[in-house]
Tab-separated table of C-alpha atoms in Angstrom:
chain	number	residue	atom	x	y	z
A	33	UNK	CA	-44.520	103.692	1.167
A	34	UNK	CA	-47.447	101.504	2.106
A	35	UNK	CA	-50.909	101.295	2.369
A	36	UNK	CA	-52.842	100.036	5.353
A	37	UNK	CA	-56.156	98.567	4.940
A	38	UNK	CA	-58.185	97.827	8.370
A	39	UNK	CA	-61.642	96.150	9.069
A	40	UNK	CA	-63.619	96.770	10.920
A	41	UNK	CA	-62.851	100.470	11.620
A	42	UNK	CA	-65.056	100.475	15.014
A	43	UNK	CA	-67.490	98.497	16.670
A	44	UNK	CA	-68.942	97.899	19.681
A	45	UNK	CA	-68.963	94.525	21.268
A	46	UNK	CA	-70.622	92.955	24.179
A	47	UNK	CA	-68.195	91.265	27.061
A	48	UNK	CA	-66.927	88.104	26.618
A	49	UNK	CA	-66.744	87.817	23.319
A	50	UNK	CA	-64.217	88.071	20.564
A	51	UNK	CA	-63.619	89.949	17.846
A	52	UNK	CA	-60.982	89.923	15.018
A	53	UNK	CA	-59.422	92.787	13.143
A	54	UNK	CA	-58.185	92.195	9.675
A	55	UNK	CA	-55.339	94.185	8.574
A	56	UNK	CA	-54.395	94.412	4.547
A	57	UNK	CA	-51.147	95.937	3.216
A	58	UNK	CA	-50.602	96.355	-0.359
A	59	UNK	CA	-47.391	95.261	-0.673
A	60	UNK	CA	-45.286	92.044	0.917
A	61	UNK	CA	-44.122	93.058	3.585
A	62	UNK	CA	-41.644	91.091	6.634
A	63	UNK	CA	-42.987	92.299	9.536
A	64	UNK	CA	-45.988	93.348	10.622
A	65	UNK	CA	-46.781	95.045	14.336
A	66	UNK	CA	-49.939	95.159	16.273
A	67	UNK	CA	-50.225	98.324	18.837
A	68	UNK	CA	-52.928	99.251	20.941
A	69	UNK	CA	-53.847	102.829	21.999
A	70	UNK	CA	-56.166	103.577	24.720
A	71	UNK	CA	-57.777	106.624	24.821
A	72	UNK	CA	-55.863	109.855	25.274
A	73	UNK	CA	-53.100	107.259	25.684
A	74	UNK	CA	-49.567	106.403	23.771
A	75	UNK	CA	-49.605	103.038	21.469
A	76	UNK	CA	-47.945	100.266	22.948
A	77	UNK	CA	-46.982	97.209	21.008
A	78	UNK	CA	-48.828	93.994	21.855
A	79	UNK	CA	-47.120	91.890	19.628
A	80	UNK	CA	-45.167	91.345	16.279
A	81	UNK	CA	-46.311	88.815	13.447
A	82	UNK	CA	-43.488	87.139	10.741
A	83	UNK	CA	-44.842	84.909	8.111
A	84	UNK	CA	-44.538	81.842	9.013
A	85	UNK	CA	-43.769	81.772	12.421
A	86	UNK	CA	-45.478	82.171	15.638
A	87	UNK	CA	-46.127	85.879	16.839
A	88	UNK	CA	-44.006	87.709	19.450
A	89	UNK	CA	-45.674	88.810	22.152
A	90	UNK	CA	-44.445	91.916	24.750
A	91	UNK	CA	-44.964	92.026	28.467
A	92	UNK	CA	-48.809	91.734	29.635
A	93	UNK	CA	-49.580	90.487	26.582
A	94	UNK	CA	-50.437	86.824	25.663
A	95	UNK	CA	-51.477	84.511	23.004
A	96	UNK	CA	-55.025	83.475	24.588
A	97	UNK	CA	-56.054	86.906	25.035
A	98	UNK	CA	-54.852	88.336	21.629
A	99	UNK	CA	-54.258	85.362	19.196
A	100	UNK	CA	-52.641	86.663	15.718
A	101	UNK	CA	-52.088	85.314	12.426
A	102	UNK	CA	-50.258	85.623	9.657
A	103	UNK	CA	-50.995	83.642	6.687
A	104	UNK	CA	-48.895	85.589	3.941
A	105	UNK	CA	-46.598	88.710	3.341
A	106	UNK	CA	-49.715	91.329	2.997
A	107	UNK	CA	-52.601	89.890	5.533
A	108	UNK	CA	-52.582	89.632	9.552
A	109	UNK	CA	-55.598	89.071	12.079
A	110	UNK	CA	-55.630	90.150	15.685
A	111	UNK	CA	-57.778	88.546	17.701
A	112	UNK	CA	-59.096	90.120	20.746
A	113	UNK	CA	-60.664	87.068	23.267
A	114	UNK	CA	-62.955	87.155	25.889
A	115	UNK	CA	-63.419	91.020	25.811
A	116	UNK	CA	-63.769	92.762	29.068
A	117	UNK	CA	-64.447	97.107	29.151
A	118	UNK	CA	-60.426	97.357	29.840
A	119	UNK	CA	-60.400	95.997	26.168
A	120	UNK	CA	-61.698	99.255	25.177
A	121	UNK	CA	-58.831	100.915	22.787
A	122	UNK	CA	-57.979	101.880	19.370
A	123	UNK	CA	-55.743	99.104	17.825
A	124	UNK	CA	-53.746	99.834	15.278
A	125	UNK	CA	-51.564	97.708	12.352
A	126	UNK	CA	-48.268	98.515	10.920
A	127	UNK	CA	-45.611	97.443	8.776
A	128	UNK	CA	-42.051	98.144	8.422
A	129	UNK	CA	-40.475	98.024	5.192
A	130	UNK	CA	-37.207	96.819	4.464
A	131	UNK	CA	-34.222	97.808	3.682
A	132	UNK	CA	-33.172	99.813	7.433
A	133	UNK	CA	-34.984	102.560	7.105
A	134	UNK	CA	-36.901	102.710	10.282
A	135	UNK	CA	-40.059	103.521	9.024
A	136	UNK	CA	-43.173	102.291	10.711
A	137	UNK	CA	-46.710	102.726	8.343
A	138	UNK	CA	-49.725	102.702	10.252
A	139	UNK	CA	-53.864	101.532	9.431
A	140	UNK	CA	-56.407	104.093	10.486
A	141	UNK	CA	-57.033	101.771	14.072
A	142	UNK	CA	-59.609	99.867	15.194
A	143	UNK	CA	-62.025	101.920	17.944
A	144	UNK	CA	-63.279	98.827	19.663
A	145	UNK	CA	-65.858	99.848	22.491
A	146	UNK	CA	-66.766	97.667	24.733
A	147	UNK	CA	-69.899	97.202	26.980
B	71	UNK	CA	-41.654	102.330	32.596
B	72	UNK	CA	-41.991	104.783	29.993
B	73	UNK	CA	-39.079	104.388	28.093
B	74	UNK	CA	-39.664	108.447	26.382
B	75	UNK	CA	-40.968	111.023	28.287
B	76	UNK	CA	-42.442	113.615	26.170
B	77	UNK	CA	-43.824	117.165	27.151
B	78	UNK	CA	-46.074	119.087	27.194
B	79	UNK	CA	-49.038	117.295	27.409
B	80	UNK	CA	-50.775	119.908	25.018
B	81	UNK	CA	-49.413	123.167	23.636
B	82	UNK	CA	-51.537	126.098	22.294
B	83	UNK	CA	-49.594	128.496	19.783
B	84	UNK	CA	-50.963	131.198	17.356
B	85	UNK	CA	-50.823	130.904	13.433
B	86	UNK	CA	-47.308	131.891	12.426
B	87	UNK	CA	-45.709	131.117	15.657
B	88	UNK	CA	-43.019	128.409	16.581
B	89	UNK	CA	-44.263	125.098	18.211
B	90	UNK	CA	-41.483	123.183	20.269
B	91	UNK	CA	-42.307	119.347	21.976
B	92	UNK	CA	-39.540	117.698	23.710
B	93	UNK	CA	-39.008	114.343	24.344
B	94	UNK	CA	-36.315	112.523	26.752
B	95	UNK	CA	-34.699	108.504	26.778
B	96	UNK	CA	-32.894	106.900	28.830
B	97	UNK	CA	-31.610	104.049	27.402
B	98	UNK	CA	-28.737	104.869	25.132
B	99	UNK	CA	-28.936	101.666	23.045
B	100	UNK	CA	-31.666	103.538	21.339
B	101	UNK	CA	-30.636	104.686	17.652
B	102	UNK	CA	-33.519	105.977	15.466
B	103	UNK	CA	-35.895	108.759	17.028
B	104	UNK	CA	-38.953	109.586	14.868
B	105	UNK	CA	-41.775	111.676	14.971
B	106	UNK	CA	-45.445	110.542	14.456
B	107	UNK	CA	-48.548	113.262	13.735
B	108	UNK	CA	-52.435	112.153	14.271
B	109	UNK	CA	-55.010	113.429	13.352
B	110	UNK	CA	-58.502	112.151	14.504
B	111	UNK	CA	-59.846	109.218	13.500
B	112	UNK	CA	-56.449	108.144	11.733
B	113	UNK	CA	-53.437	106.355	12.527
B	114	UNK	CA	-50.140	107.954	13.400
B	115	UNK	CA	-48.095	109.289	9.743
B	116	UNK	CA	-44.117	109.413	9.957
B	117	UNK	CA	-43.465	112.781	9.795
B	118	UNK	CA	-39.332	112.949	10.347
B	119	UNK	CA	-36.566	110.891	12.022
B	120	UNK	CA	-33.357	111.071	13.480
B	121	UNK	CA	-30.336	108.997	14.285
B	122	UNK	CA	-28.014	109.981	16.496
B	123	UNK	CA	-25.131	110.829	14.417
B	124	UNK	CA	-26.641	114.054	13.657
B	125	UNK	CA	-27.442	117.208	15.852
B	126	UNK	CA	-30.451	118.415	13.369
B	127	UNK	CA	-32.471	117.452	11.101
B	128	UNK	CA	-34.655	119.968	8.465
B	129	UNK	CA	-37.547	119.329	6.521
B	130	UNK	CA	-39.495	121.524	5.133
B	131	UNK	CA	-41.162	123.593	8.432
B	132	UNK	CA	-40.207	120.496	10.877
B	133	UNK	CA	-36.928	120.276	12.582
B	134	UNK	CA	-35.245	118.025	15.514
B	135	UNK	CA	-33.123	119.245	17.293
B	136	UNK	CA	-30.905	116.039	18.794
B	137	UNK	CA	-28.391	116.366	22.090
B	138	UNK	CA	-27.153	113.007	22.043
B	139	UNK	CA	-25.338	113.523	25.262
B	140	UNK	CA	-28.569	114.683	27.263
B	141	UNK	CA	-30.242	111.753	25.913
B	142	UNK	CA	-33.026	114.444	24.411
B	143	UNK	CA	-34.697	115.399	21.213
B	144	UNK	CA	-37.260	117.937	20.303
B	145	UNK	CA	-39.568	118.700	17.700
B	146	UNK	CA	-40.010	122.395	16.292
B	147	UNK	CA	-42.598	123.575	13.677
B	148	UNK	CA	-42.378	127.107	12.394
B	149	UNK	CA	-44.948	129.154	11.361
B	150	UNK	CA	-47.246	126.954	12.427
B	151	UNK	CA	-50.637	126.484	10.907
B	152	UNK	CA	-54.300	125.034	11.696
B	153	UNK	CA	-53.602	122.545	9.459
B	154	UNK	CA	-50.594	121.475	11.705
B	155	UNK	CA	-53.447	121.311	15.134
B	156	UNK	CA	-52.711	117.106	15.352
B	157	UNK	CA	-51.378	114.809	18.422
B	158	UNK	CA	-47.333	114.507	17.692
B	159	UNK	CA	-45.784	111.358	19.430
B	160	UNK	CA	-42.083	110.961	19.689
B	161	UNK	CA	-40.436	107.746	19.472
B	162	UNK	CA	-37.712	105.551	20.131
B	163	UNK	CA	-35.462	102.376	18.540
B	164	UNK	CA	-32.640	100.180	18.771
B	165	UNK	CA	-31.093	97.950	15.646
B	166	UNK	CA	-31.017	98.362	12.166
B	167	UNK	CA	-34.762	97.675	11.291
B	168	UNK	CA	-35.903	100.936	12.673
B	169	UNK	CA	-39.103	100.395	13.463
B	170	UNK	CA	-38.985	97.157	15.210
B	171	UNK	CA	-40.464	97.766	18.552
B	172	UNK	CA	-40.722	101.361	18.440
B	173	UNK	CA	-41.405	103.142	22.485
B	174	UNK	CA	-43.820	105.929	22.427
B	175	UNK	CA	-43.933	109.050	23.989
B	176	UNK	CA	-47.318	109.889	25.848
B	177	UNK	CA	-48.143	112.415	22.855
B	178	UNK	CA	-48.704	115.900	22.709
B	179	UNK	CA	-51.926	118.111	21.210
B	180	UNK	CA	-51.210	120.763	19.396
B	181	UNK	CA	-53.679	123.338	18.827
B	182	UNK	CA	-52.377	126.171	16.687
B	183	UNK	CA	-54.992	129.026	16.653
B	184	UNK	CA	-56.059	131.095	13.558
C-alpha cells in the first residue's frame, strides 16, 4: 500500500491568485495523478505527472492554469493559477503502484475555497 | 460524457439489510472496474475490483456482481452497518496499469440507519 501525505488540507484563497498543493508519498512511486472533485461531484483527472517528464494533461485542462511538478519518485506540486470561485473543489493526489494491479491510493484532498 | 453511469444517487437501508449500487459503461475497451468508499473529509479508499473475466467477486461483506455482456457492474453490501454510511464511487479502466486514468461514476451516499 501507500501513504498519501497532502498540504495544505484546506484553505481559502482570494481570486487571482495561486496556490500550490504539495503531495508526499512514502514510497517511489511511477506515476502520480492529480483529480479534482467539486462538491457533491465525481473526481475527474486533471492531469498525470512521471518523473522526469512533462505532465499529461486531459481535456479542459492546461498547463497555465494548473502547472505540476515532479521533481522525484515520492513528491508532486499542483499548482492552481489565477484562481477564480469555479476553482472551488477538493483536489486530490494519487499514486498507482506497480506491478498491474490497478490500484489507485488517494491523499485526504485539498478543500480549496475560493472568494 | 460520463463514461460510468452510476445509480442511485443516494440509498437509505436499515442496519442488517442488503445495500445494492449499480453502475453502467459503455466503452468495452474498459478492463478493471473498482470500487472507491469516502468518508468525509478523506479521500476515496479502494475497497474491491473486478476484471472482466469474472462474473463475481467476494470479499468479506462486499460483492460485484459483473455482466460483461450488459456492460454493467454492481456493488452489494450485506448486513450493512453505520459504519458502512460513506459515498461509494464506481470506476472504470483500460490497459494493464489499472489505475491509469481511472472514469468515475457520479457516486452514491449511503446512509444505513441504526
Amino acid at each position: 500500500s501507500a501513504v498519501i501525505s497532502q498540504k495544505p488540507s484546506r484553505d481559502i484563497c482570494q481570486r487571482g491568485t495561486s496556490l500550490t498543493i504539495q503531495c508526499q508519498v512514502d514510497s517511489q512511486v511511477t506515476m502520480m495523478f492529480w483529480y479534482r472533485q467539486q462538491p457533491g461531484q465525481s473526481l475527474t483527472l486533471i492531469a498525470t505527472a512521471n518523473q522526469g517528464s512533462e505532465a499529461t494533461y486531459e481535456s479542459g485542462f492546461v498547463i497555465d492554469k494548473f502547472p505540476i511538478s515532479r521533481p522525484n519518485l515520492t513528491f508532486s506540486t499542483l499548482t492552481v493559477s489565477n484562481m477564480s470561485p469555479e476553482d472551488s473543489s477538493i483536489y486530490l493526489c494519487s499514486v498507482a503502484l506497480g506491478g498491474g494491479t490497478g490500484e489507485a491510493f488517494f491523499g485526504q484532498g485539498t478543500r480549496l475555497t475560493v472568494v | 460524457q460520463q463514461q460510468v453511469k452510476q445509480s442511485p444517487q443516494s440509498l437509505i437501508v436499515q442496519k442488517g439489510g442488503i445495500s445494492i449500487i449499480n453502475c453502467a459503461y459503455e466503452n468495452t475497451a474498459f478492463d478493471y472496474f473498482p470500487w472507491y468508499q469516502q468518508f468525509p473529509g478523506k479521500g476515496p479508499a479502494l475497497l474491491i475490483a473486478i476484471r472482466p473475466d469474472v462474473s463475481e467477486k467476494k470479499e468479506g461483506r462486499f460483492t460485484i456482481s459483473f455482466n460483461k455482456s450488459a456492460k454493467q457492474f454492481s456493488l452489494h453490501i450485506m448486513d450493512s452497518q453505520p459504519g458502512d454510511s460513506a459515498t461509494y464511487f464506481c470506476a472504470a479502466s483500460m490497459g494493464r496499469t489499472g489505475a491509469n486514468n481511472l472514469f468515475f461514476g457520479t457516486g452514491t451516499r449511503l446512509t444505513v440507519i441504526p
